[in-house]
Coordinates of C-alpha atoms in Angstrom, one line a residue:
M451 CA 0.0 0.0 0.0
N452 CA 1.2 3.5 -0.9
V453 CA 2.0 5.3 2.4
D454 CA 0.2 8.4 1.2
D455 CA -3.1 6.4 0.7
G456 CA -3.7 5.8 4.4
V457 CA -3.3 7.7 7.7
N458 CA 0.3 9.0 8.3
V459 CA 1.6 9.4 11.9
L460 CA 4.9 10.9 12.7
L461 CA 6.9 9.8 15.8
V462 CA 9.7 12.2 16.9
D463 CA 12.0 11.2 19.8
D464 CA 15.8 11.3 20.2
R465 CA 15.7 7.9 22.1
P466 CA 15.4 4.8 19.9
E467 CA 13.8 2.7 22.6
N468 CA 10.9 5.2 22.9
L469 CA 10.3 5.2 19.2
L470 CA 10.3 1.3 19.1
A471 CA 7.8 1.2 22.0
T472 CA 5.5 3.7 20.4
E473 CA 5.6 2.0 17.1
A474 CA 4.8 -1.4 18.7
V475 CA 1.6 0.1 20.3
L476 CA 0.4 1.8 17.1
A477 CA 1.4 -0.8 14.5
Q478 CA -1.7 -2.9 15.1
D479 CA -4.0 0.0 14.0
G480 CA -2.7 0.0 10.4
Y481 CA -1.3 3.5 10.4
N482 CA 1.6 4.6 8.2
L483 CA 4.3 5.2 10.9
F484 CA 7.2 7.5 10.2
T485 CA 10.0 8.2 12.7
A486 CA 12.5 11.0 13.3
S487 CA 15.2 11.3 15.9
S488 CA 15.5 15.1 15.9
G489 CA 13.7 18.2 15.1
E490 CA 15.5 18.6 11.8
Q491 CA 14.6 15.2 10.7
A492 CA 11.0 15.9 11.7
L493 CA 10.9 19.0 9.5
R494 CA 12.2 17.1 6.5
Q495 CA 9.4 14.5 6.9
I496 CA 6.9 17.3 7.1
L497 CA 8.0 18.6 3.7
K498 CA 7.4 15.2 2.1
R499 CA 3.9 14.4 3.2
D500 CA 0.9 15.3 5.4
F501 CA 0.3 13.7 8.8
A502 CA -2.8 13.1 10.8
V503 CA -1.0 13.6 14.0
I504 CA 2.6 14.2 15.3
L505 CA 3.9 12.7 18.5
L506 CA 6.7 15.1 19.5
D507 CA 9.2 14.6 22.3
V508 CA 9.6 17.8 24.2
N509 CA 13.1 17.4 25.5
M510 CA 15.5 16.7 22.6
P511 CA 19.1 17.9 22.3
G512 CA 19.7 20.8 19.8
M513 CA 16.3 21.8 18.5
D514 CA 13.8 20.8 21.2
G515 CA 10.1 20.0 20.8
L516 CA 8.9 23.5 21.3
E517 CA 11.1 25.0 18.6
T518 CA 10.2 22.1 16.3
A519 CA 6.5 22.7 16.8
T520 CA 6.9 26.4 16.2
L521 CA 8.6 25.8 12.8
I522 CA 5.9 23.2 11.9
R523 CA 3.2 25.8 12.6
Q524 CA 5.0 28.4 10.4
R525 CA 4.5 26.1 7.3
E526 CA 1.1 26.8 5.7
R527 CA 0.3 23.2 4.8
S528 CA 1.1 21.9 8.3
Q529 CA 0.0 24.8 10.5
Y530 CA -3.1 22.9 11.6
T531 CA -1.5 19.5 12.0
P532 CA -2.3 18.2 15.5
I533 CA 0.8 17.9 17.7
I534 CA 0.8 15.7 20.9
F535 CA 3.8 16.5 23.1
V536 CA 5.4 13.5 24.8
T537 CA 7.7 13.9 27.9
A538 CA 9.1 11.9 30.8
T539 CA 9.3 14.8 33.2
D540 CA 6.8 16.8 35.1
V541 CA 5.6 20.0 33.4
N542 CA 4.8 23.1 35.4
G543 CA 2.2 25.7 34.5
T544 CA 4.6 27.9 32.6
Q545 CA 6.0 25.1 30.5
L546 CA 2.5 23.9 29.8
L547 CA 1.4 27.3 28.6
R548 CA 4.5 27.6 26.3
S549 CA 3.6 24.1 24.9
Y550 CA 0.1 25.1 24.0
L551 CA 1.3 28.4 22.5
A552 CA 3.7 26.4 20.4
G553 CA 0.8 24.5 19.0
A554 CA 0.3 21.4 21.2
V555 CA -3.2 19.9 21.4
D556 CA -2.4 17.4 24.2
Y557 CA 0.3 16.0 26.5
L558 CA 1.3 12.3 27.1
F559 CA 3.8 11.2 29.7
H560 CA 6.2 8.3 29.7
P561 CA 5.7 5.5 30.4
L562 CA 2.9 5.6 27.8
V563 CA -0.4 3.8 28.5
P564 CA -1.1 1.9 25.3
E565 CA -4.9 2.2 25.5
V566 CA -4.6 6.0 26.1
L567 CA -2.1 6.4 23.3
R568 CA -4.2 4.5 20.8
A569 CA -7.4 6.3 21.7
K570 CA -5.8 9.8 21.3
V571 CA -4.2 8.9 18.0
A572 CA -7.5 7.3 16.8
V573 CA -9.4 10.6 17.3
F574 CA -7.0 12.5 15.1
A575 CA -6.8 9.7 12.6
D576 CA -10.6 9.8 12.2
L577 CA -10.5 13.6 11.8
F578 CA -7.8 13.1 9.1
R579 CA -9.9 10.6 7.2
A580 CA -12.9 12.9 7.4
A581 CA -10.9 15.8 6.1
R582 CA -9.5 13.7 3.2
A583 CA -13.0 12.5 2.4
L584 CA -14.2 16.1 2.3
E585 CA -11.3 17.0 0.1
R586 CA -12.3 14.2 -2.3
V587 CA -15.9 15.3 -2.3
G588 CA -14.9 18.9 -2.9
A589 CA -12.6 17.9 -5.7
E590 CA -15.3 15.7 -7.3
L591 CA -17.8 18.4 -6.9
E592 CA -15.5 20.9 -8.5
R593 CA -14.8 18.5 -11.3
R594 CA -18.5 18.0 -11.9
V595 CA -19.2 21.7 -11.8
E596 CA -16.4 22.3 -14.4
A597 CA -17.8 19.4 -16.5
R598 CA -21.3 20.8 -16.3
T599 CA -20.1 24.2 -17.1
R600 CA -18.4 22.9 -20.2
E601 CA -21.5 21.0 -21.1
L602 CA -23.7 24.1 -20.7
A603 CA -21.2 26.1 -22.7
A604 CA -21.3 23.5 -25.5
A605 CA -25.1 23.4 -25.3
N606 CA -25.2 27.2 -25.5
V607 CA -23.0 27.1 -28.6
R608 CA -25.3 24.4 -30.1
L609 CA -28.4 26.4 -29.2
Q610 CA -26.9 29.5 -30.8
A611 CA -26.1 27.5 -33.9
E612 CA -29.6 26.0 -34.0
M613 CA -31.1 29.5 -33.5
G614 CA -29.0 30.8 -36.3
E615 CA -30.1 27.9 -38.5
C616 CA -33.7 28.5 -37.6
E617 CA -33.3 32.1 -38.5
R618 CA -31.7 31.2 -41.8
M619 CA -34.5 28.7 -42.6
Q620 CA -37.1 31.4 -41.7
Q621 CA -35.3 33.8 -44.0
E622 CA -35.2 31.2 -46.7
L623 CA -38.9 30.6 -46.2
R624 CA -39.7 34.3 -46.4
H625 CA -37.5 34.5 -49.5
S626 CA -39.4 31.6 -51.1
E627 CA -42.7 33.2 -50.2
V628 CA -41.6 36.5 -51.7
L629 CA -40.4 34.7 -54.8
A630 CA -43.6 32.8 -55.1
A631 CA -45.6 36.0 -54.8
L632 CA -43.3 37.7 -57.3
G633 CA -43.7 34.8 -59.7
A634 CA -47.4 35.1 -59.6
L635 CA -47.2 38.8 -60.1
V636 CA -44.9 38.7 -63.1
A637 CA -46.7 35.8 -64.7
G638 CA -50.0 37.8 -64.5
V639 CA -48.3 40.9 -65.9
A640 CA -46.9 38.8 -68.7
H641 CA -50.3 37.4 -69.6
E642 CA -51.8 40.9 -69.6
V643 CA -49.0 42.3 -71.7
R644 CA -49.1 39.5 -74.3
N645 CA -52.5 40.3 -75.7
P646 CA -51.8 44.0 -76.6
L647 CA -48.4 42.9 -77.8
F648 CA -50.1 40.6 -80.4
A649 CA -52.3 43.6 -81.4
I650 CA -49.1 45.8 -81.8
T651 CA -47.2 43.2 -83.8
G652 CA -50.3 42.5 -86.0
T653 CA -50.8 46.2 -86.6
L654 CA -47.1 46.6 -87.4
D655 CA -47.3 43.7 -89.9
A656 CA -50.2 45.4 -91.6
F657 CA -48.4 48.8 -91.6
E658 CA -45.2 47.2 -93.0
A659 CA -47.1 45.4 -95.8
R660 CA -48.7 48.7 -96.9
F661 CA -45.9 51.2 -96.3
G662 CA -42.7 49.1 -95.9
Q663 CA -41.5 49.9 -99.4
Q664 CA -41.4 53.6 -98.7
Q665 CA -37.9 54.7 -97.7
E666 CA -39.0 57.3 -95.1
H667 CA -41.0 54.7 -93.1
Q668 CA -38.3 52.0 -92.9
P669 CA -36.4 53.4 -89.9
F670 CA -39.6 53.7 -87.9
I671 CA -40.7 50.2 -88.8
A672 CA -37.2 48.8 -87.8
A673 CA -37.4 50.7 -84.4
L674 CA -40.9 49.3 -83.8
R675 CA -39.7 45.8 -84.7
G676 CA -36.8 46.0 -82.3
A677 CA -39.0 47.3 -79.5
A678 CA -41.6 44.7 -80.1
G679 CA -39.0 42.0 -80.1
R680 CA -37.6 43.2 -76.8
L681 CA -41.1 43.3 -75.3
R682 CA -41.8 39.8 -76.6
Q683 CA -38.5 38.6 -75.0
L684 CA -39.4 40.3 -71.7
T685 CA -42.8 38.7 -71.8
A686 CA -41.3 35.2 -72.4
D687 CA -38.8 35.8 -69.5
L688 CA -41.6 36.9 -67.2
L689 CA -43.6 33.8 -68.0
D690 CA -40.5 31.6 -67.4
Y691 CA -39.8 33.3 -64.1
G692 CA -43.3 32.8 -62.9
K693 CA -43.4 29.0 -63.7
V694 CA -39.8 28.0 -63.3
Q695 CA -40.7 25.6 -60.3
E696 CA -42.9 23.4 -62.6
L697 CA -40.3 20.6 -62.7
E698 CA -40.4 17.0 -64.0
L699 CA -37.6 15.5 -62.0
A700 CA -35.7 12.3 -62.9
P701 CA -32.2 11.1 -62.1
G702 CA -29.7 12.5 -64.5
A703 CA -26.1 13.4 -65.1
L704 CA -25.3 17.1 -64.8
A705 CA -22.2 16.5 -66.9
D706 CA -24.4 15.5 -69.9
V707 CA -26.5 18.7 -69.4
V708 CA -23.4 20.8 -69.4
S709 CA -21.9 19.1 -72.5
Y710 CA -25.2 19.7 -74.4
A711 CA -25.2 23.4 -73.3
V712 CA -21.6 23.9 -74.4
R713 CA -22.4 22.4 -77.9
E714 CA -25.5 24.7 -78.2
C715 CA -23.4 27.7 -77.4
G716 CA -20.6 26.7 -79.8
P717 CA -21.7 28.8 -82.8
A718 CA -22.1 32.0 -80.7
A719 CA -18.7 31.4 -79.1
A720 CA -17.0 30.9 -82.5
A721 CA -18.6 34.1 -83.8
S722 CA -17.3 36.0 -80.8
G723 CA -13.8 34.5 -81.1
V724 CA -14.1 32.7 -77.8
R725 CA -12.8 29.2 -77.0
F726 CA -14.3 26.7 -74.7
E727 CA -12.3 24.9 -72.0
T728 CA -14.4 22.1 -70.5
S729 CA -13.5 19.7 -67.6
L730 CA -16.0 17.0 -66.6
A731 CA -15.0 14.7 -63.8
P732 CA -15.7 11.1 -64.6
G733 CA -18.0 8.8 -62.6
L734 CA -20.2 11.6 -61.1
P735 CA -23.3 10.4 -59.3
P736 CA -26.7 11.3 -60.7
V737 CA -28.8 14.1 -59.3
A738 CA -32.6 14.7 -59.4
M739 CA -33.2 17.2 -62.2
D740 CA -35.5 18.5 -64.9
A741 CA -33.0 18.2 -67.7
S742 CA -34.7 20.7 -70.0
R743 CA -35.0 23.4 -67.3
L744 CA -31.5 22.8 -66.0
Q745 CA -30.0 22.9 -69.6
Q746 CA -31.6 26.3 -70.1
A747 CA -30.1 27.6 -66.9
V748 CA -26.6 26.3 -67.7
Q749 CA -26.8 27.5 -71.2
N750 CA -27.8 30.9 -69.9
L751 CA -24.6 31.0 -67.8
I752 CA -22.4 29.9 -70.6
Q753 CA -23.9 32.5 -73.0
N754 CA -23.4 35.2 -70.4
A755 CA -19.7 34.2 -70.1
V756 CA -19.3 34.2 -73.9
Q757 CA -20.9 37.7 -74.1
H758 CA -18.5 39.1 -71.6
A759 CA -15.3 37.3 -72.5
P760 CA -12.8 39.2 -74.6
R761 CA -12.1 38.0 -78.1
G762 CA -9.4 35.3 -78.2
S763 CA -10.0 34.3 -74.5
D764 CA -11.4 31.1 -72.9
V765 CA -14.6 30.3 -71.2
V766 CA -13.9 27.6 -68.6
T767 CA -16.7 25.2 -67.6
E768 CA -16.0 22.6 -64.9
V769 CA -18.1 19.9 -63.3
E770 CA -17.0 17.9 -60.3
L771 CA -18.1 16.4 -57.0
V772 CA -17.7 18.5 -53.9
P773 CA -18.2 17.5 -50.2
G774 CA -20.9 19.1 -48.1
E775 CA -21.7 19.0 -44.3
A776 CA -22.6 15.9 -42.3
G777 CA -21.5 13.5 -45.1
T778 CA -23.5 15.1 -47.9
A779 CA -22.2 15.7 -51.4
W780 CA -23.0 18.1 -54.2
V781 CA -22.3 18.0 -58.0
E782 CA -21.0 21.5 -58.9
C783 CA -20.9 23.2 -62.2
R784 CA -18.6 26.3 -62.5
V785 CA -18.6 28.7 -65.4
R786 CA -15.9 31.3 -65.6
D787 CA -15.1 34.0 -68.2
R788 CA -12.0 36.2 -68.6
G789 CA -14.0 39.4 -68.8
P790 CA -14.1 42.4 -66.4
G791 CA -16.1 40.4 -63.8
F792 CA -18.7 41.8 -61.4
R793 CA -18.5 45.1 -59.6
P794 CA -17.9 44.1 -55.9
E795 CA -20.9 46.2 -54.8
D796 CA -23.1 44.4 -57.3
L797 CA -22.3 40.8 -56.1
P798 CA -25.0 40.6 -53.4
R799 CA -27.7 41.6 -56.0
V800 CA -26.7 40.0 -59.3
F801 CA -29.5 37.3 -59.0
E802 CA -32.2 39.8 -58.2
P803 CA -34.9 40.3 -60.9
F804 CA -34.3 43.3 -63.2
F805 CA -31.0 44.2 -61.5
S806 CA -28.8 43.8 -64.7
H807 CA -29.7 44.8 -68.2
R808 CA -26.2 44.5 -69.7
Q809 CA -26.0 44.0 -73.5
G810 CA -29.7 44.3 -74.1
G811 CA -30.8 41.6 -71.6
T812 CA -34.2 41.7 -69.9
G813 CA -32.6 41.6 -66.4
L814 CA -34.3 38.2 -65.6
G815 CA -31.8 35.7 -66.9
L816 CA -29.8 35.2 -63.7
A817 CA -32.9 35.5 -61.6
I818 CA -34.4 32.6 -63.6
V819 CA -31.2 30.6 -63.1
R820 CA -31.4 31.1 -59.4
R821 CA -35.1 30.0 -59.2
T822 CA -34.4 27.0 -61.4
V823 CA -31.4 25.9 -59.3
E824 CA -33.1 26.5 -56.0
S825 CA -36.2 24.7 -57.1
H826 CA -33.9 21.7 -57.6
G827 CA -32.7 22.0 -54.0
G828 CA -29.4 23.5 -55.1
T829 CA -27.6 26.8 -54.7
V830 CA -26.0 29.3 -57.1
T831 CA -23.3 31.8 -56.3
A832 CA -21.5 34.6 -58.1
S833 CA -18.0 35.8 -57.5
N834 CA -14.9 37.3 -59.1
H835 CA -12.2 34.8 -59.9
P836 CA -8.8 35.7 -58.3
G837 CA -7.2 35.3 -61.7
G838 CA -9.7 37.7 -63.3
G839 CA -13.2 37.4 -64.7
A840 CA -16.6 36.4 -63.4
L841 CA -17.3 33.0 -61.8
V842 CA -20.8 31.5 -61.4
A843 CA -21.1 28.2 -59.6
L844 CA -24.3 26.1 -59.2
R845 CA -24.6 23.1 -56.9
L846 CA -27.1 20.3 -56.9
P847 CA -27.5 17.8 -54.0
V848 CA -26.7 14.1 -54.5
G849 CA -29.2 11.5 -53.4
K850 CA -31.9 13.9 -52.1
P851 CA -34.8 15.2 -54.2
P852 CA -35.6 18.9 -53.6
A853 CA -38.5 20.0 -51.4
P854 CA -41.3 21.5 -53.4
M855 CA -41.2 25.3 -53.6
P856 CA -44.3 27.5 -53.1
E857 CA -46.4 27.5 -56.3
P858 CA -47.4 30.9 -57.6
A859 CA -51.0 31.3 -58.5
S860 CA -50.2 32.3 -62.1
P861 CA -52.6 31.8 -65.0
S862 CA -52.2 28.8 -67.2
D863 CA -50.3 29.2 -70.4
P864 CA -52.2 28.6 -73.6
P865 CA -51.0 25.6 -75.7
A866 CA -49.1 27.8 -78.1
E867 CA -47.1 29.3 -75.2
R868 CA -46.5 26.0 -73.5
N869 CA -45.1 24.5 -76.7
R870 CA -42.9 27.5 -77.4
P871 CA -39.2 26.3 -77.5
R872 CA -37.3 27.3 -74.5
R873 CA -34.6 29.8 -75.2
S874 CA -31.6 30.9 -73.3
R875 CA -31.8 34.1 -71.3
R876 CA -29.2 36.8 -71.1
R877 CA -28.3 38.9 -68.0

């Protein structure tokens, strides 16, 4: 047994026979007995361990018991250690007072009565055990408090994260509701605009048939044709924006959609003097998609990149698998041009409806892309590439169909409009 695991008792006496006798009496009680033949040895023992009680001879050569007791009391860790003075001589009142002032709690006289000695030591041994037990309880309580504090701190962090996630989800819900309402609004506006547009174009056709050969009317006819075309494009975009959630989902390969979109944009790229650089990672898992809608969105991004890429530069399109949180995965498509990129102050708003009208676009192209991707359960982001140019990345989740988005209460399209070929949209 480790001597520090039990009750330690220190016996101090300059006479070996007294030490042997005291040890013989106390040995049967299972204490850890330590001996010292001088005050100096006793002080060295005190520095090594704690004692339940010290039996200290008063009359020792050199440093006597009173001096030793005084030094023991000066050490903070042993200032309350019980000291029982042991002597073979009578003690007068003055000596007794000095002994108690030096820190004695009791006196024993030689020859020692074994029963008395054992009883007195037992009292202090019990107190020592109780103090040690309290220390262990206090340490355990402190450990539990610290552990509980850490748990509460961790729980608070999780709660804050959950509250943040709830707030994010609420914002996304509000955003979806706003988009749904906006979709209903723009679809309704598009339907209302389309009828007078048919009347305008019909009247223009009749006017051109009658007066188109007259030189003075041709600039006006061309201007009206251009305006009618832009209005027709805007009407089509409005209708697409209003019904973009109407998806027919099936497992498919995003790489195939991207390859098709790149081929479709090939003639425009060649006419603009722009080259394509395409990288499609092999073995990508399928994602739930409406291939026609998604192809329109990807083609829109590629055409945007071609429009803003300098002649002789590259448009880079990449598709690869990227990890998500909690073991999820995404298939990501990135389209990058070498053009001027986005203005930093515009980045938070590039996907908003009607924010951008660059190069004659209707301002709905990127908004339609976002609605298409988000209705697939994915995300789309825009940034400026460190090497120059704009970078747009869309991600679709692997192995999880998207949750349905709120449906706008838009009017139904007539058969002619539903059968209209889907065309790519510009920014």
